[in-house]
Amino acid sequence: MKKNLEAYYGLPPEVKFCKKCVMSNQRPASTVEFKHTRHSKKVTLNFDSEGICDACRVAERKEEINWAEREEELIRLLDKYRRNDGRYDCLVPGSGGKDSAYQAHVLRYKYGMNPLTVTWPPLLYTEYGYRNWKNWIDVGGFDNLSFTRNGKVMKLLTRLSIQNLFHPFQTFILGQKNLGPKIAAKFDIPLVFYGENEAEYGNPIADTVTSLRSKSYHSFKNLDNIHLGGVSVRELQDKYNVRLTDIMTFLPPSSQEIERSSIEVHYLGYYLRWVPQEVYYYAVENTGFKARPFRTQGTYSKYNSIDDKIDDLHYFTTFIKFGIGRATYDASQEIRNNHLTREEGVALVSKFDGEFPDKYFSEIMEYIGMEEEEFHQLTDSFRSPHLWRKTGEGWKLRHTVALNGVDD
C-alpha cells in the first residue's frame, strides 16, 4: 500500500467500505461547505468496531421502534399547534419531489393540518421536475410559495462554488435549507417539517425534535465568518460587486431573528416509518408524481433528485472529490431498506458510479458562464491523491467497493 499520500478535505487517509452497504468512510457528514475545505477538517461517516457504518446501524434500530407510539407522539404535537382559523399551522419546504409531496399530503389529508409549501426552485428545472412541482400543487392541492431569487447572483455563486469547491449544488442546498424557516417566521408558522432525519444517511445524529434556535446551521452571528462559493462575503462585495441585499436570501436567519422565534423544526421520518420506495409509490398515487422517463446518468434509478439539471453534475463532483458517486448513494439506501443485496449493490456501483452526466452539461455551462474545458481542468485538480492514481488508461480509483481498484 502506498503511504503518505495526501488526503484532501480532511478525509480519512485509509479508505474503508461498510460491510453491510456499499458506502465508504470518505462520505462527508455535511452537504454544505461554507469555505474552501481542501485542507480543513471534515466530519465523515463513522464506522463501528464491526465495520458497519452509522447509517446502517440507524436503519437496524428502526426495526426496534414502536411506530404506533411514534405516530401518537406526532398527533400530540400536531394537536398542540393545529389551527382552526384558516392560518397555516405548518410549513413543508420542497420541490414537489417524492419526499416533499408525501410529507405535505400526509400532513394535510391524514392529520388535518394546513401546510404552506415553500419552494426554492432549481437552477434549471428539468421538464419532468417542473411538471411534478405543478402536480404537487394542482393534483395534491396545496398553497405554495415559490421564491424566485436573484438569477444573476445565483449563476455567479454557482460558478464560484464549482471553481472554488467543486460543489455545483452548494447555493441550491443553502437556499433550500434556509428559506423554509425564514418564511415560517414571516408567516408566524410554528412548525417546519423536513422528511428523513439526517441520521438516516450517516450524518451526526441530529435532534429529531428541536427548536429552531438550537439548530446552528439555521443562524449566523457574524457575516465575516460566512463564505458563499468559497468566497467571503466581503470579497463578494469588493471583488464581484455583489450587494449584501443580493445574498441575504442565501443565508439563514440571523441569531437575533432566531432568538425572537418559537419555531420548531421536525423530521417527519422520526414519527412515521420512512421507506423511500413506498414514499415514491404514495407520491405517484396521490400527487401525480412521475419518475424520470429514462435512467439517471451515474446511477440505475429514475425517481431520486430529478428536479434540477445540475443535480447529476453534483453527484459526479462527489465521485471526483470523495470517490462516491450517485449509484453508491442509491444502492446504499436500498440495501438498508432490504431492496437490494450488498452483492447487487456492488455490481450496480461498479457499472454506473462516476458516469459523466453529459445530457445537460453543455446547457449548464452556458447558463452559468463557464467554459466546458475549465470544468474538465478543475475536475483533475480536485482529485485527492489518496483516492486517485493516474495510469496509462487515465485516472483510476485506488480502492473500490468491488476490490478492483489499482491499489487493491
mmCIF file of N, CA, C and O in Angstrom, residues 9 11 15-17 22-28 315-329 349 353-354 382-384 386-388 396-401:
data_model
loop_
_atom_site.group_PDB
_atom_site.id
_atom_site.type_symbol
_atom_site.label_atom_id
_atom_site.label_comp_id
_atom_site.label_asym_id
_atom_site.label_seq_id
_atom_site.Cartn_x
_atom_site.Cartn_y
_atom_site.Cartn_z
ATOM 1 N N TYR A 9 -9.477 17.583 1.932
ATOM 2 C CA TYR A 9 -10.780 17.785 2.569
ATOM 3 C C TYR A 9 -10.882 17.169 3.965
ATOM 4 O O TYR A 9 -11.967 16.967 4.485
ATOM 5 N N LEU A 11 -10.274 14.172 4.776
ATOM 6 C CA LEU A 11 -10.798 12.811 4.677
ATOM 7 C C LEU A 11 -9.856 11.818 5.350
ATOM 8 O O LEU A 11 -8.650 12.039 5.417
ATOM 9 N N VAL A 15 -8.971 4.198 3.195
ATOM 10 C CA VAL A 15 -10.315 4.021 2.653
ATOM 11 C C VAL A 15 -10.906 2.708 3.149
ATOM 12 O O VAL A 15 -10.293 1.646 3.001
ATOM 13 N N LYS A 16 -12.090 2.793 3.737
ATOM 14 C CA LYS A 16 -12.800 1.606 4.205
ATOM 15 C C LYS A 16 -14.214 1.612 3.648
ATOM 16 O O LYS A 16 -14.795 2.680 3.436
ATOM 17 N N PHE A 17 -14.761 0.432 3.436
ATOM 18 C CA PHE A 17 -16.139 0.301 2.966
ATOM 19 C C PHE A 17 -16.971 -0.433 4.003
ATOM 20 O O PHE A 17 -16.494 -1.382 4.645
ATOM 21 N N VAL A 22 -22.680 -0.259 0.673
ATOM 22 C CA VAL A 22 -21.543 -0.036 -0.228
ATOM 23 C C VAL A 22 -20.904 1.332 -0.021
ATOM 24 O O VAL A 22 -20.071 1.766 -0.812
ATOM 25 N N MET A 23 -21.282 2.023 1.052
ATOM 26 C CA MET A 23 -20.752 3.357 1.325
ATOM 27 C C MET A 23 -19.363 3.256 1.949
ATOM 28 O O MET A 23 -19.060 2.312 2.668
ATOM 29 N N SER A 24 -18.532 4.259 1.677
ATOM 30 C CA SER A 24 -17.190 4.288 2.246
ATOM 31 C C SER A 24 -17.101 5.320 3.362
ATOM 32 O O SER A 24 -17.989 6.177 3.520
ATOM 33 N N ASN A 25 -16.007 5.258 4.100
ATOM 34 C CA ASN A 25 -15.783 6.223 5.170
ATOM 35 C C ASN A 25 -15.342 7.584 4.647
ATOM 36 O O ASN A 25 -15.022 8.483 5.418
ATOM 37 N N GLN A 26 -15.326 7.760 3.343
ATOM 38 C CA GLN A 26 -14.977 9.051 2.735
ATOM 39 C C GLN A 26 -16.195 9.966 2.606
ATOM 40 O O GLN A 26 -16.062 11.126 2.225
ATOM 41 N N ARG A 27 -17.382 9.452 2.928
ATOM 42 C CA ARG A 27 -18.589 10.258 2.789
ATOM 43 C C ARG A 27 -18.598 11.377 3.825
ATOM 44 O O ARG A 27 -18.567 11.125 5.030
ATOM 45 N N PRO A 28 -18.655 12.647 3.375
ATOM 46 C CA PRO A 28 -18.708 13.752 4.344
ATOM 47 C C PRO A 28 -20.062 13.780 5.034
ATOM 48 O O PRO A 28 -21.090 13.437 4.448
ATOM 49 N N TYR A 315 -23.552 15.048 -8.308
ATOM 50 C CA TYR A 315 -23.130 13.717 -7.886
ATOM 51 C C TYR A 315 -21.841 13.278 -8.583
ATOM 52 O O TYR A 315 -21.058 12.521 -8.019
ATOM 53 N N PHE A 316 -21.611 13.779 -9.788
ATOM 54 C CA PHE A 316 -20.334 13.496 -10.439
ATOM 55 C C PHE A 316 -19.186 14.129 -9.652
ATOM 56 O O PHE A 316 -18.122 13.520 -9.482
ATOM 57 N N THR A 317 -19.396 15.341 -9.145
ATOM 58 C CA THR A 317 -18.328 16.001 -8.383
ATOM 59 C C THR A 317 -18.080 15.289 -7.056
ATOM 60 O O THR A 317 -16.946 15.277 -6.564
ATOM 61 N N THR A 318 -19.108 14.700 -6.446
ATOM 62 C CA THR A 318 -18.858 13.934 -5.217
ATOM 63 C C THR A 318 -18.028 12.685 -5.526
ATOM 64 O O THR A 318 -17.228 12.246 -4.695
ATOM 65 N N PHE A 319 -18.204 12.138 -6.711
ATOM 66 C CA PHE A 319 -17.398 10.993 -7.122
ATOM 67 C C PHE A 319 -15.934 11.394 -7.260
ATOM 68 O O PHE A 319 -15.026 10.671 -6.837
ATOM 69 N N ILE A 320 -15.697 12.566 -7.834
ATOM 70 C CA ILE A 320 -14.320 13.039 -8.012
ATOM 71 C C ILE A 320 -13.685 13.369 -6.665
ATOM 72 O O ILE A 320 -12.543 12.995 -6.392
ATOM 73 N N LYS A 321 -14.400 14.055 -5.797
ATOM 74 C CA LYS A 321 -13.817 14.527 -4.540
ATOM 75 C C LYS A 321 -13.710 13.432 -3.479
ATOM 76 O O LYS A 321 -12.757 13.398 -2.705
ATOM 77 N N PHE A 322 -14.714 12.539 -3.440
ATOM 78 C CA PHE A 322 -14.782 11.570 -2.345
ATOM 79 C C PHE A 322 -14.770 10.117 -2.805
ATOM 80 O O PHE A 322 -14.801 9.197 -1.987
ATOM 81 N N GLY A 323 -14.744 9.902 -4.134
ATOM 82 C CA GLY A 323 -14.794 8.543 -4.654
ATOM 83 C C GLY A 323 -16.164 7.905 -4.493
ATOM 84 O O GLY A 323 -16.297 6.680 -4.572
ATOM 85 N N ILE A 324 -17.183 8.730 -4.290
ATOM 86 C CA ILE A 324 -18.541 8.241 -4.025
ATOM 87 C C ILE A 324 -19.492 8.874 -5.027
ATOM 88 O O ILE A 324 -19.714 10.089 -5.004
ATOM 89 N N GLY A 325 -20.040 8.059 -5.928
ATOM 90 C CA GLY A 325 -20.959 8.559 -6.932
ATOM 91 C C GLY A 325 -22.409 8.294 -6.573
ATOM 92 O O GLY A 325 -22.738 7.779 -5.506
ATOM 93 N N ARG A 326 -23.273 8.638 -7.500
ATOM 94 C CA ARG A 326 -24.709 8.571 -7.235
ATOM 95 C C ARG A 326 -25.197 7.140 -7.029
ATOM 96 O O ARG A 326 -26.086 6.893 -6.213
ATOM 97 N N ALA A 327 -24.635 6.204 -7.752
ATOM 98 C CA ALA A 327 -25.058 4.813 -7.580
ATOM 99 C C ALA A 327 -24.728 4.318 -6.170
ATOM 100 O O ALA A 327 -25.472 3.511 -5.594
ATOM 101 N N THR A 328 -23.620 4.791 -5.601
ATOM 102 C CA THR A 328 -23.274 4.407 -4.233
ATOM 103 C C THR A 328 -24.323 4.890 -3.251
ATOM 104 O O THR A 328 -24.758 4.148 -2.360
ATOM 105 N N TYR A 329 -24.753 6.139 -3.398
ATOM 106 C CA TYR A 329 -25.789 6.680 -2.521
ATOM 107 C C TYR A 329 -27.088 5.884 -2.670
ATOM 108 O O TYR A 329 -27.707 5.483 -1.672
ATOM 109 N N VAL A 349 -22.851 -0.293 -8.436
ATOM 110 C CA VAL A 349 -21.838 0.747 -8.260
ATOM 111 C C VAL A 349 -20.730 0.596 -9.296
ATOM 112 O O VAL A 349 -20.289 1.571 -9.914
ATOM 113 N N ASP A 353 -21.322 4.088 -11.183
ATOM 114 C CA ASP A 353 -20.706 5.179 -10.430
ATOM 115 C C ASP A 353 -19.677 5.919 -11.283
ATOM 116 O O ASP A 353 -18.828 5.301 -11.937
ATOM 117 N N GLY A 354 -19.755 7.248 -11.267
ATOM 118 C CA GLY A 354 -18.771 8.063 -11.969
ATOM 119 C C GLY A 354 -19.067 8.300 -13.430
ATOM 120 O O GLY A 354 -18.272 8.953 -14.119
ATOM 121 N N PHE A 382 -9.209 18.543 -8.363
ATOM 122 C CA PHE A 382 -9.926 18.228 -7.123
ATOM 123 C C PHE A 382 -9.863 16.748 -6.759
ATOM 124 O O PHE A 382 -10.498 16.307 -5.810
ATOM 125 N N ARG A 383 -9.099 15.968 -7.498
ATOM 126 C CA ARG A 383 -8.931 14.556 -7.156
ATOM 127 C C ARG A 383 -7.932 14.442 -6.005
ATOM 128 O O ARG A 383 -6.795 14.883 -6.121
ATOM 129 N N SER A 384 -8.352 13.837 -4.919
ATOM 130 C CA SER A 384 -7.452 13.671 -3.781
ATOM 131 C C SER A 384 -6.439 12.567 -4.075
ATOM 132 O O SER A 384 -6.818 11.475 -4.515
ATOM 133 N N HIS A 386 -4.948 10.451 -2.276
ATOM 134 C CA HIS A 386 -5.129 9.169 -1.587
ATOM 135 C C HIS A 386 -6.262 8.347 -2.184
ATOM 136 O O HIS A 386 -6.408 7.166 -1.871
ATOM 137 N N LEU A 387 -7.071 8.978 -3.066
ATOM 138 C CA LEU A 387 -8.179 8.263 -3.706
ATOM 139 C C LEU A 387 -7.884 7.887 -5.146
ATOM 140 O O LEU A 387 -8.408 6.873 -5.637
ATOM 141 N N TRP A 388 -7.067 8.681 -5.837
ATOM 142 C CA TRP A 388 -6.916 8.530 -7.278
ATOM 143 C C TRP A 388 -5.446 8.310 -7.660
ATOM 144 O O TRP A 388 -4.534 8.870 -7.047
ATOM 145 N N LYS A 396 -7.756 6.430 -12.215
ATOM 146 C CA LYS A 396 -8.429 5.268 -11.647
ATOM 147 C C LYS A 396 -8.487 5.408 -10.125
ATOM 148 O O LYS A 396 -7.552 5.925 -9.499
ATOM 149 N N LEU A 397 -9.568 4.919 -9.537
ATOM 150 C CA LEU A 397 -9.662 4.886 -8.086
ATOM 151 C C LEU A 397 -8.657 3.879 -7.519
ATOM 152 O O LEU A 397 -8.506 2.779 -8.059
ATOM 153 N N ARG A 398 -8.009 4.251 -6.445
ATOM 154 C CA ARG A 398 -7.077 3.336 -5.800
ATOM 155 C C ARG A 398 -7.805 2.186 -5.112
ATOM 156 O O ARG A 398 -7.303 1.060 -5.060
ATOM 157 N N HIS A 399 -8.989 2.490 -4.583
ATOM 158 C CA HIS A 399 -9.748 1.480 -3.851
ATOM 159 C C HIS A 399 -11.211 1.571 -4.249
ATOM 160 O O HIS A 399 -11.769 2.652 -4.363
ATOM 161 N N THR A 400 -11.840 0.436 -4.474
ATOM 162 C CA THR A 400 -13.257 0.380 -4.828
ATOM 163 C C THR A 400 -13.963 -0.638 -3.955
ATOM 164 O O THR A 400 -13.343 -1.532 -3.363
ATOM 165 N N VAL A 401 -15.285 -0.523 -3.902
ATOM 166 C CA VAL A 401 -16.062 -1.458 -3.114
ATOM 167 C C VAL A 401 -16.009 -2.871 -3.693
ATOM 168 O O VAL A 401 -16.207 -3.870 -2.988
#
